[in-house]
Short mmCIF file of N, CA and C in Angstrom, two decimals:
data_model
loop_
_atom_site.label_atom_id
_atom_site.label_comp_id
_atom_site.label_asym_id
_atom_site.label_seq_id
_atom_site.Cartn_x
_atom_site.Cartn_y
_atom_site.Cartn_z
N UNK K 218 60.75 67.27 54.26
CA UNK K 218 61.00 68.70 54.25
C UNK K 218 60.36 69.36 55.48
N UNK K 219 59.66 68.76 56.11
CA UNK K 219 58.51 69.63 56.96
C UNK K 219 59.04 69.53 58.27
N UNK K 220 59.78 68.05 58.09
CA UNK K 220 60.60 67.77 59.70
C UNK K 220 61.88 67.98 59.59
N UNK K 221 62.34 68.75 58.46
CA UNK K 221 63.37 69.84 58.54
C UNK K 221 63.11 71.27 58.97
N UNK K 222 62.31 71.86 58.56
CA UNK K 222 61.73 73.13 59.10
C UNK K 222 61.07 73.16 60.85
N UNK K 223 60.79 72.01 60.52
CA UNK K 223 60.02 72.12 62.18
C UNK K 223 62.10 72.16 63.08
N UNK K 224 62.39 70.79 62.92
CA UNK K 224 63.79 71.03 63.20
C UNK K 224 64.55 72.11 63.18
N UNK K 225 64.75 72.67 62.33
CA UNK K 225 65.08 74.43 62.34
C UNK K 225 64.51 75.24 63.37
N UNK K 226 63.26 75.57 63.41
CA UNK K 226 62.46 76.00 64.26
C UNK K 226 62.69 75.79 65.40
N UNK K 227 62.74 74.80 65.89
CA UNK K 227 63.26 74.12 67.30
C UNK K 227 64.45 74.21 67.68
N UNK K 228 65.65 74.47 66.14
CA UNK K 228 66.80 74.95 66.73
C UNK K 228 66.60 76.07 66.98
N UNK K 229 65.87 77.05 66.40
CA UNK K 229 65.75 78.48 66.72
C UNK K 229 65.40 79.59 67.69
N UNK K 230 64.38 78.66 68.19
CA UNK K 230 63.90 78.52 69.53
C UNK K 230 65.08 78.19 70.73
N UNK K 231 65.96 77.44 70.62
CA UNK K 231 66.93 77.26 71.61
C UNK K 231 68.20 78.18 71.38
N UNK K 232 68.22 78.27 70.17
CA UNK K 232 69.06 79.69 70.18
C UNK K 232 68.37 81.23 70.75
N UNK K 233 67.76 81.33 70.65
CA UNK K 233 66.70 82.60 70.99
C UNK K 233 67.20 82.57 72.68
N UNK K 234 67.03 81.39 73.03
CA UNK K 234 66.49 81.17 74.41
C UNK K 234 67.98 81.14 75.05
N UNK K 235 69.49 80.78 74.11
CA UNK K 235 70.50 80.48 74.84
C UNK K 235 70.70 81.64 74.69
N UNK K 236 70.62 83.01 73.91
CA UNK K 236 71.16 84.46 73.24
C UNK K 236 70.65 85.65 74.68
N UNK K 237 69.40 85.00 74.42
CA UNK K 237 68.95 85.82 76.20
C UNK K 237 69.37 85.65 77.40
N UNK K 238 69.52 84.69 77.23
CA UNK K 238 70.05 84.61 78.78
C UNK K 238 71.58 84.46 78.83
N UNK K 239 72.32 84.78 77.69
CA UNK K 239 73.88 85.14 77.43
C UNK K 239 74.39 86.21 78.47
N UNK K 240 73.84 86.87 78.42
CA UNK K 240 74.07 88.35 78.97
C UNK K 240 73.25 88.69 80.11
N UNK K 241 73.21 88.87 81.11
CA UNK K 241 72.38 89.40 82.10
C UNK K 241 72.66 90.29 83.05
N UNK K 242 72.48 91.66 83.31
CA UNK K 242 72.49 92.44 83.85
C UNK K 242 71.89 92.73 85.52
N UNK K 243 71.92 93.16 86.30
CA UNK K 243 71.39 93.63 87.43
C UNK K 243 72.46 93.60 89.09
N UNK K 244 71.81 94.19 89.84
CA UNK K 244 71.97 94.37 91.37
C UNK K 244 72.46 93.36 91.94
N UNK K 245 73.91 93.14 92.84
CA UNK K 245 73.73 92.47 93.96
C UNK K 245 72.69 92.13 94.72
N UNK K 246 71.98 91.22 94.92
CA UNK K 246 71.16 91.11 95.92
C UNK K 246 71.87 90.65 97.45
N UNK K 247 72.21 89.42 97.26
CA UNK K 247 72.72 88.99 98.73
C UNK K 247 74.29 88.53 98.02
N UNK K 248 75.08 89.26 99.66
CA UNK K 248 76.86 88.45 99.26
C UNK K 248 77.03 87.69 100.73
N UNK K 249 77.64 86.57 100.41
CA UNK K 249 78.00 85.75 101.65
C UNK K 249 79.39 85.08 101.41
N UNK K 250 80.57 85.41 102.46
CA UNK K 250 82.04 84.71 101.96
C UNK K 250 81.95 83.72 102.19
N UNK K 251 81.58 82.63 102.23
CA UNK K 251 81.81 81.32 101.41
C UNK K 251 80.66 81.01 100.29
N UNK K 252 80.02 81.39 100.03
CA UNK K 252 78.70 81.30 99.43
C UNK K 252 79.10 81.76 97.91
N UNK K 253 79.62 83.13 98.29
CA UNK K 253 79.74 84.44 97.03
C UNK K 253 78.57 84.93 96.90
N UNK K 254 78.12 85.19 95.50
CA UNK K 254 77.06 86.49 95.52
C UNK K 254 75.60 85.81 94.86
N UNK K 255 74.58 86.24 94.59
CA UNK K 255 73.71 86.05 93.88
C UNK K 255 73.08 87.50 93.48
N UNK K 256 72.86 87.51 92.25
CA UNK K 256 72.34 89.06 91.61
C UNK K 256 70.68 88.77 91.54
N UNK K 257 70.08 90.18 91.40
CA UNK K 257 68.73 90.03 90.86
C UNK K 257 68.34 90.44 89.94
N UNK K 258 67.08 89.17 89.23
CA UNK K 258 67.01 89.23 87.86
C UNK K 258 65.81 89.63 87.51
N UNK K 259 65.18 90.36 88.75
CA UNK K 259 64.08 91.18 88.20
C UNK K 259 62.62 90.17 89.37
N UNK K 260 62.10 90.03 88.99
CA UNK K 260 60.51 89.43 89.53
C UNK K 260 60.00 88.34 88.88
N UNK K 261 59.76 87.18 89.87
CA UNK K 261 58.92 86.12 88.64
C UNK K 261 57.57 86.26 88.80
N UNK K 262 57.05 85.55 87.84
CA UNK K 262 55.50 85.71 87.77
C UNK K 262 54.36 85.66 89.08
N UNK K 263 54.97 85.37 90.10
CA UNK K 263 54.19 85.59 91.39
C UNK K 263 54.63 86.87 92.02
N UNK K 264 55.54 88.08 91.74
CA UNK K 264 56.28 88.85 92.15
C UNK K 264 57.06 88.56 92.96
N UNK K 265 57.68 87.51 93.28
CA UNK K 265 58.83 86.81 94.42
C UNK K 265 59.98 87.40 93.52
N UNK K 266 60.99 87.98 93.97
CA UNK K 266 62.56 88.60 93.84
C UNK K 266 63.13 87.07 92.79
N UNK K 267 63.42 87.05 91.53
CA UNK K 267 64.05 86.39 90.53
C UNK K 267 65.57 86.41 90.99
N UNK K 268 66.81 85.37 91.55
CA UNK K 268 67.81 85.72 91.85
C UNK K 268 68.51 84.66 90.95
N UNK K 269 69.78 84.70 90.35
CA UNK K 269 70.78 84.36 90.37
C UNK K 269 71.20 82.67 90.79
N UNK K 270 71.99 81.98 90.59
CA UNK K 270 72.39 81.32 91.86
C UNK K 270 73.48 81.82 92.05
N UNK K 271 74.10 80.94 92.92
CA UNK K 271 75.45 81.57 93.91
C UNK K 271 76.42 81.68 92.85
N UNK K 272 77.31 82.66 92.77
CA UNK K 272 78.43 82.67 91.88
C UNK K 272 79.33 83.33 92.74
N UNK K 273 80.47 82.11 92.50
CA UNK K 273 81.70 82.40 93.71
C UNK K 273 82.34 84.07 92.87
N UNK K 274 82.98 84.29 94.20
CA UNK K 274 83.49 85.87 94.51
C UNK K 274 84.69 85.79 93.00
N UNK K 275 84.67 87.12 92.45
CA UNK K 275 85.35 87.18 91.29
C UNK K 275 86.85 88.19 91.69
N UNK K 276 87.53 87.16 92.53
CA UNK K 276 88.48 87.64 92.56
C UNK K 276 89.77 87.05 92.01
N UNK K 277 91.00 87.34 92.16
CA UNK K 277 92.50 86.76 92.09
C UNK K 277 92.63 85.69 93.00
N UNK K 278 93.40 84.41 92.29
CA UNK K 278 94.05 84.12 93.57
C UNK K 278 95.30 83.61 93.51
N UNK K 279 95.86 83.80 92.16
CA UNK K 279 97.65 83.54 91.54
C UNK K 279 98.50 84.34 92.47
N UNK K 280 99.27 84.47 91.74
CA UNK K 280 100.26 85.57 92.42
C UNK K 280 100.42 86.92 92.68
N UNK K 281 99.08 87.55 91.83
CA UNK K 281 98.42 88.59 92.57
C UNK K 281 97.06 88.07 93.20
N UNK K 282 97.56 88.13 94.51
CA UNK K 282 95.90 87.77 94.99
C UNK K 282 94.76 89.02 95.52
N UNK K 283 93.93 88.87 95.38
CA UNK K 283 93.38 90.08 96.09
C UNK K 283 91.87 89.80 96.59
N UNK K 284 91.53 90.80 96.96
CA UNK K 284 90.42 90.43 98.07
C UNK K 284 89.04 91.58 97.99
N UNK K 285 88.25 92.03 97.46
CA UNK K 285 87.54 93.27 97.39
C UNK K 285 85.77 92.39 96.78
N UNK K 286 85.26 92.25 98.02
CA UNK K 286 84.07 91.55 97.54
C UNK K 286 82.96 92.43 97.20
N UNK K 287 81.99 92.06 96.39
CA UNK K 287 81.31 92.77 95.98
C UNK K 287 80.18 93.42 97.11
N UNK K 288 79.72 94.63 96.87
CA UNK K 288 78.03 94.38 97.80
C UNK K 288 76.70 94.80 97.37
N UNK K 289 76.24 94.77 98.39
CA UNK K 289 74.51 94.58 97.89
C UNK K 289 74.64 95.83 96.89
N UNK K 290 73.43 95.87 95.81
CA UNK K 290 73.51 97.35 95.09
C UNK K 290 74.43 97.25 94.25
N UNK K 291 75.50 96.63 93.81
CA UNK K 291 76.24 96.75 92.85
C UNK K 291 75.93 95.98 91.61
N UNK K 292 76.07 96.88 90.62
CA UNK K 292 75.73 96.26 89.41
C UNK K 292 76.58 95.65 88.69
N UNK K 293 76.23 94.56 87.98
CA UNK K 293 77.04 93.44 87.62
C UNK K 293 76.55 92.78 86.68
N UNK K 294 76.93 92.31 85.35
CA UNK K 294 77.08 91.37 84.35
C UNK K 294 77.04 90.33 84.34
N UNK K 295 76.73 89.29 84.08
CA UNK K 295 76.92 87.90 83.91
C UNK K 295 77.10 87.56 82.70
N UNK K 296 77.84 87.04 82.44
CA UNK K 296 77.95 86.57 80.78
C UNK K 296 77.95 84.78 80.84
N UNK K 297 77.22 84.10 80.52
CA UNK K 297 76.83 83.00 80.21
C UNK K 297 76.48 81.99 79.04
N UNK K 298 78.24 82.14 78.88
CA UNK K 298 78.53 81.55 77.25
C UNK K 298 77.34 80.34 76.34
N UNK K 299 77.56 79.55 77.38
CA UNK K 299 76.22 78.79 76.80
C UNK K 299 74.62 78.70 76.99
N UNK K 300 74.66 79.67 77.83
CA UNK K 300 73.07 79.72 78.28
C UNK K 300 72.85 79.38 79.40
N UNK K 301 73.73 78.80 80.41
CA UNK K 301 73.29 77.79 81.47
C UNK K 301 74.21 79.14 82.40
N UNK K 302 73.24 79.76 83.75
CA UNK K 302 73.46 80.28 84.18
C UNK K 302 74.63 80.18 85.68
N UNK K 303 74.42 78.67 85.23
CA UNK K 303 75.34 78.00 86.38
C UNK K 303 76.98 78.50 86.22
N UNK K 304 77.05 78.17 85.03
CA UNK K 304 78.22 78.41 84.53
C UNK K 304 78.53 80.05 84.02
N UNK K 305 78.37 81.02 84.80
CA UNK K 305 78.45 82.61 84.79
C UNK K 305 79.68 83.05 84.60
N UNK K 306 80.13 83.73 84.32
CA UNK K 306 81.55 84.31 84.64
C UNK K 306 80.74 86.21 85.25
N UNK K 307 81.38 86.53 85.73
CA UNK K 307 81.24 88.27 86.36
C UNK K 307 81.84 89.18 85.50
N UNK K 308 81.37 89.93 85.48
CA UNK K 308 81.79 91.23 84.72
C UNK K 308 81.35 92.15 85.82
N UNK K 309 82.50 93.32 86.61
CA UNK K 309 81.81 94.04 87.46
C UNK K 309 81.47 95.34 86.60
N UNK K 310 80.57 95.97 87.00
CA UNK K 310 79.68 96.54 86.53
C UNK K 310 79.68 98.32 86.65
N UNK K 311 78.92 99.06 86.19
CA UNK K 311 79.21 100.58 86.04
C UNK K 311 78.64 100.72 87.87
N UNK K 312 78.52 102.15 87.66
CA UNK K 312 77.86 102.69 89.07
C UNK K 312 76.39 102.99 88.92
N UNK K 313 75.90 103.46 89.81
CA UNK K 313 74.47 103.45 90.28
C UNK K 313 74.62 104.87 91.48
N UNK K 314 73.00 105.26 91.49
CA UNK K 314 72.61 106.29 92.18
C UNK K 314 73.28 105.89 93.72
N UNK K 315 72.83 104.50 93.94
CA UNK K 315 73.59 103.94 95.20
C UNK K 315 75.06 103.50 95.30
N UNK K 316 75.58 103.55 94.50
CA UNK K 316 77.19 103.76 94.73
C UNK K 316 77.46 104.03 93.18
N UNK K 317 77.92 105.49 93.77
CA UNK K 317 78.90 106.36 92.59
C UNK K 317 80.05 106.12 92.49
N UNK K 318 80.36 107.04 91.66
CA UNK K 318 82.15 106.78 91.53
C UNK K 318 82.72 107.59 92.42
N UNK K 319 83.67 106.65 92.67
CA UNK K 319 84.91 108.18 93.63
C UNK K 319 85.80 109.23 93.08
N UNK K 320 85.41 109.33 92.41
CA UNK K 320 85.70 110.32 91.55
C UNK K 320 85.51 110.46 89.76
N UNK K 321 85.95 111.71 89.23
CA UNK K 321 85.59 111.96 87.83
C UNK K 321 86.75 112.36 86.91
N UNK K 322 88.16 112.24 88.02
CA UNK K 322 88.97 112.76 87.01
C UNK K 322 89.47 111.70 86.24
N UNK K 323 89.82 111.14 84.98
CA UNK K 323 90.68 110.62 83.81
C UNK K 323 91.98 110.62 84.32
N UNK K 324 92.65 111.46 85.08
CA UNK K 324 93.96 111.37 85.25
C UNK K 324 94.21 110.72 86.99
N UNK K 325 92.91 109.79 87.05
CA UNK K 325 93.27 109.31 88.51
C UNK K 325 92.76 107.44 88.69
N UNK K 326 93.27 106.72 89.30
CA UNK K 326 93.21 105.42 89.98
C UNK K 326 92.48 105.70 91.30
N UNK K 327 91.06 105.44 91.92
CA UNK K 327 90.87 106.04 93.23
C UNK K 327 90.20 104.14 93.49
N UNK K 328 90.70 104.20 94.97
CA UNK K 328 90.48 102.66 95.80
C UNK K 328 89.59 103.36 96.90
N UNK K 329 88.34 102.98 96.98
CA UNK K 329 87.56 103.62 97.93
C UNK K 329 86.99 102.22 98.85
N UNK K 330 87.03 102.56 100.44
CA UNK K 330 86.27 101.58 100.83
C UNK K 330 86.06 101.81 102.45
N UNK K 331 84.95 101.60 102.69
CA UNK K 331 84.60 102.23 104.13
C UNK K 331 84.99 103.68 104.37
N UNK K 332 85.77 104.05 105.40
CA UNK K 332 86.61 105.40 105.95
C UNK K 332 87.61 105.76 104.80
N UNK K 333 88.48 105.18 103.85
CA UNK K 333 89.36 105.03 103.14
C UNK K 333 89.44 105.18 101.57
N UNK K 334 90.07 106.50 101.50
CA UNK K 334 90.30 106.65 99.84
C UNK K 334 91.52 106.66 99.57
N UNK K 335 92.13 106.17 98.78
CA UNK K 335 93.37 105.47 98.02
C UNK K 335 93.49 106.09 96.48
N UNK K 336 94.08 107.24 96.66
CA UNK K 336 93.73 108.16 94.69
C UNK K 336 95.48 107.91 94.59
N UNK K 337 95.50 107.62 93.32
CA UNK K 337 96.69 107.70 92.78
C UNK K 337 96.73 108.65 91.93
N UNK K 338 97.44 109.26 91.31
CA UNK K 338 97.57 110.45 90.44
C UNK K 338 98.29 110.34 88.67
N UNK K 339 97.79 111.06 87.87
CA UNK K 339 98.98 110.61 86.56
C UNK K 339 100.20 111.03 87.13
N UNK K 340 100.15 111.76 87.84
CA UNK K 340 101.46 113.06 88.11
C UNK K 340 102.33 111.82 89.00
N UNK K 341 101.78 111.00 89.73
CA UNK K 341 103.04 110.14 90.86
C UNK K 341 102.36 110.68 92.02
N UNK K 342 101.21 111.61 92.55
CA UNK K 342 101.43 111.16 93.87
C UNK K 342 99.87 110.39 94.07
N UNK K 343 100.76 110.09 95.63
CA UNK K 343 99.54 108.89 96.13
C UNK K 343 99.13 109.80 97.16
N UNK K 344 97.44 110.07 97.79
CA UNK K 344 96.81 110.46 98.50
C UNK K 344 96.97 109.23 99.53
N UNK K 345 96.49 109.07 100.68
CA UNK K 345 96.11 108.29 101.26
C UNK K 345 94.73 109.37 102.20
N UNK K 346 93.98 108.95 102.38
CA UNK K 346 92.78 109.73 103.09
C UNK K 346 91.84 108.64 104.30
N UNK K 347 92.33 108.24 105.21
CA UNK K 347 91.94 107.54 105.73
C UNK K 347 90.98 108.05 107.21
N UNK K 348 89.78 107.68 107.48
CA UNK K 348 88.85 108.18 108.69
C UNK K 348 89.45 108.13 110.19
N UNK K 349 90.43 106.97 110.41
CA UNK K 349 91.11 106.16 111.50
C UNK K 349 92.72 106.20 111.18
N UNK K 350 92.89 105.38 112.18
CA UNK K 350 94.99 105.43 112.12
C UNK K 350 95.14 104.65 110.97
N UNK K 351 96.70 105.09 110.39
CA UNK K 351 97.14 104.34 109.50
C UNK K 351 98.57 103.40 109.88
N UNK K 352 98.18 102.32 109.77
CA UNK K 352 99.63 101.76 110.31
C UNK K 352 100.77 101.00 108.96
N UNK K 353 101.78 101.46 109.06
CA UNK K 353 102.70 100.75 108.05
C UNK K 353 103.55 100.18 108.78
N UNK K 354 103.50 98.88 108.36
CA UNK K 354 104.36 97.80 109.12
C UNK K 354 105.51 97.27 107.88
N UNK K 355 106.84 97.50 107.87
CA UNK K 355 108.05 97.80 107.11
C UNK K 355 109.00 97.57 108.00
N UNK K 356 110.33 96.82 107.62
CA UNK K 356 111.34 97.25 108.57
C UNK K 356 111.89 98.40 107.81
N UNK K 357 111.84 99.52 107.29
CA UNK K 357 112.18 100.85 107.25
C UNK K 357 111.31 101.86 106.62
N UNK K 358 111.17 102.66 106.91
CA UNK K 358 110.45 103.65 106.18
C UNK K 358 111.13 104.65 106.13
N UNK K 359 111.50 105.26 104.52
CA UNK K 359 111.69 106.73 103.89
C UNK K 359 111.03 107.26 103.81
N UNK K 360 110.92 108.59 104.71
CA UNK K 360 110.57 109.83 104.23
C UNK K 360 110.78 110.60 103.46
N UNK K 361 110.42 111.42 102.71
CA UNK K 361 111.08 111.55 101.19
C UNK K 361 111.76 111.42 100.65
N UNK K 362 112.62 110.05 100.53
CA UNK K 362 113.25 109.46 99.26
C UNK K 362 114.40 108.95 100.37
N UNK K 363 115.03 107.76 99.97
CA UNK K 363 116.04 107.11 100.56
C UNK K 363 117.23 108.13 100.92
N UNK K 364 117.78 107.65 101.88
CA UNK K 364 119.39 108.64 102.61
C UNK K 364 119.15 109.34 103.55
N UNK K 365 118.08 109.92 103.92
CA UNK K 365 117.73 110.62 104.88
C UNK K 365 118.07 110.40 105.90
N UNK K 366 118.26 111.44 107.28
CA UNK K 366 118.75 111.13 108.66
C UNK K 366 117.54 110.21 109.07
N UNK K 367 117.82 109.85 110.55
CA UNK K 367 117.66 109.01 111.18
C UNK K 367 116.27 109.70 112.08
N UNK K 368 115.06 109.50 111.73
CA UNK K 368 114.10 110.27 113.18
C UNK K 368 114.44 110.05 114.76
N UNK K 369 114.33 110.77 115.34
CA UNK K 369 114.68 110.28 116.92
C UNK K 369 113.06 110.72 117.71
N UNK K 370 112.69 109.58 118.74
CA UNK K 370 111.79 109.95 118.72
C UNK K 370 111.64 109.94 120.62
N UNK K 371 110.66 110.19 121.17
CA UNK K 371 110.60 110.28 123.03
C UNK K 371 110.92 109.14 123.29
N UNK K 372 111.97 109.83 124.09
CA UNK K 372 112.99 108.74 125.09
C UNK K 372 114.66 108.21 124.16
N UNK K 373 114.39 108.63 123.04
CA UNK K 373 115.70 108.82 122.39
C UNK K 373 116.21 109.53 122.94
N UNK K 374 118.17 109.28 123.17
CA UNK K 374 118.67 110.37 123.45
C UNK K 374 119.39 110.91 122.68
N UNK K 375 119.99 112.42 122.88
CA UNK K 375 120.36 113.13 122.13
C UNK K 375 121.54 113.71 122.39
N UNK K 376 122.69 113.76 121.74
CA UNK K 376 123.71 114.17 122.48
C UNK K 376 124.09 115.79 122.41
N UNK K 377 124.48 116.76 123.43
CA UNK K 377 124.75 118.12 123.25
C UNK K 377 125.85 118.04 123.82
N UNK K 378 126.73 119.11 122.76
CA UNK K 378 128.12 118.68 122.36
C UNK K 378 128.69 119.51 123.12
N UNK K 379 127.95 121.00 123.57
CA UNK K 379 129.13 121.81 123.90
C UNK K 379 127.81 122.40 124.83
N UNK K 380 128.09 123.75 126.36
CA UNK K 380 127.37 124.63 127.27
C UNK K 380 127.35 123.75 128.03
N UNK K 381 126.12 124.56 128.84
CA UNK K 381 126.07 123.61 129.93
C UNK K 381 125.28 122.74 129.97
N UNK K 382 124.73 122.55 128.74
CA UNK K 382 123.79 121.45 128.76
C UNK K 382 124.64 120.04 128.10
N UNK K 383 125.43 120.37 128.16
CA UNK K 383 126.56 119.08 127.73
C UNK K 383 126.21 117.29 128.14
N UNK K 384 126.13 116.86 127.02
CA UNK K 384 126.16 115.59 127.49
C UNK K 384 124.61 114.68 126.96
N UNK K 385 124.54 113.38 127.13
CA UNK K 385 123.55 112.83 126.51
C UNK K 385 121.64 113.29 127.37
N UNK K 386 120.97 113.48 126.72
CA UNK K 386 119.71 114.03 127.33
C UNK K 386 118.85 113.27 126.05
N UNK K 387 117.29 112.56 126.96
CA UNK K 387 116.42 112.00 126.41
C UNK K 387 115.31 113.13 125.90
N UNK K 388 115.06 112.84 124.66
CA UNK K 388 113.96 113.65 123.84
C UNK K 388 112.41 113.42 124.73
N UNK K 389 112.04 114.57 125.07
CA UNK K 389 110.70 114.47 125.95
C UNK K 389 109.29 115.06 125.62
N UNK K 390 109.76 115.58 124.52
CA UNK K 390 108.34 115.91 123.53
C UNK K 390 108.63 115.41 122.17
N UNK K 391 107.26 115.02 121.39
CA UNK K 391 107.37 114.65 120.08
C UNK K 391 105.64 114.96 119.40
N UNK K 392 105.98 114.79 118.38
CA UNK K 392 104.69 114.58 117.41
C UNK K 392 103.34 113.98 118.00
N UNK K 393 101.96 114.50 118.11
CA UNK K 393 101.17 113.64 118.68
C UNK K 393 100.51 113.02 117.22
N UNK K 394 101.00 113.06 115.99
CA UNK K 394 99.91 112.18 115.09
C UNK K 394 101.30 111.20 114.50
N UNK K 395 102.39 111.63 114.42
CA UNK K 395 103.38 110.35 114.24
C UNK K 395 103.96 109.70 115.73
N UNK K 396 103.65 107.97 115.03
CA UNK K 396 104.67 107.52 116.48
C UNK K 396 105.13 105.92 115.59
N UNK K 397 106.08 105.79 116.44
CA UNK K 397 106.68 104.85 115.92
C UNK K 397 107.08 103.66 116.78
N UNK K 398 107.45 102.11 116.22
CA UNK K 398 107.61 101.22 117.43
C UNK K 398 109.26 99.94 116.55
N UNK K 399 110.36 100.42 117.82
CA UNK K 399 111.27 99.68 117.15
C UNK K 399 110.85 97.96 116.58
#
């Protein structure tokens, strides 16, 4: 009976011990692309920085692939089904004094990153808010909604049908924030 209870005990103890460390919370510490990330888990008993090990980048890579790595300061989850921290999965995490949210409205999708905010709307429209140029590379682009004429842009010519300005003439001013390249 006694080396049943002790047995118990000893299972209990390893449950205790796999239940804590199930879940773990904290900060990016260091991100490196081939490496991925390691979080911090607070201080060990000499006060040396407690980290993580490496846990590859928690992204896509099926047929939606995508690319948005984490950084320092971001808070993050680990969930570690059996206890063994090796085996982590990511949960990304709320915000922090050091990175807020990009916004507060319920009725918005916002993609923030560097110079660049990306808000989508319930309503249908898309912001684009970018610090630098924006380039869209498409073989066509609609301007509000398919059928539209044709833009003509410097050095297009233009034909005038009737006076004395009759006849084909190249466009010699245009837009200085749109330009375009056949």
């Amino acid at each position: 009976m006694i080396r049943e209870i002790v047995t118990m005990k000893a299972d209990l103890e390893a449950l205790k011990t796999q239940f804590g460390t199930a879940l773990r919370v904290g900060p990016v510490d260091k991100v490196d692309a081939e490496k991925g990330f390691r979080v911090s888990w607070g201080q060990d008993a000499r006060g040396e920085p407690f980290l993580s090990p490496w846990y590859p980048h928690p992204e896509s890579g099926g047929r939606t692939s995508t690319w948005m790595p984490l950084s320092e300061g971001q808070v993050v989850g680990i969930i570690n089904p059996d206890g063994d921290p090796r085996q982590g999965i990511l949960l990304r995490g709320g915000f922090s004094d050091l990175n807020p949210p990009p916004s507060q409205s319920l009725d918005e999708n916002v993609f923030r990153f560097g110079g660049v905010t990306i808000t989508i709307s319930a309503d249908g429209a898309v912001t684009v808010d970018a610090a630098g140029p924006v380039t869209v590379i498409t073989p066509q682009v609609n301007l509000g909604g398919e059928g539209g004429k044709p833009v003509a842009r410097i050095g297009d010519k233009v034909a005038v049908g009737t006076g004395s300005s009759a006849g084909e003439w190249p466009i010699v001013e245009g837009s200085g924030t749109v330009f375009a390249v056949d």
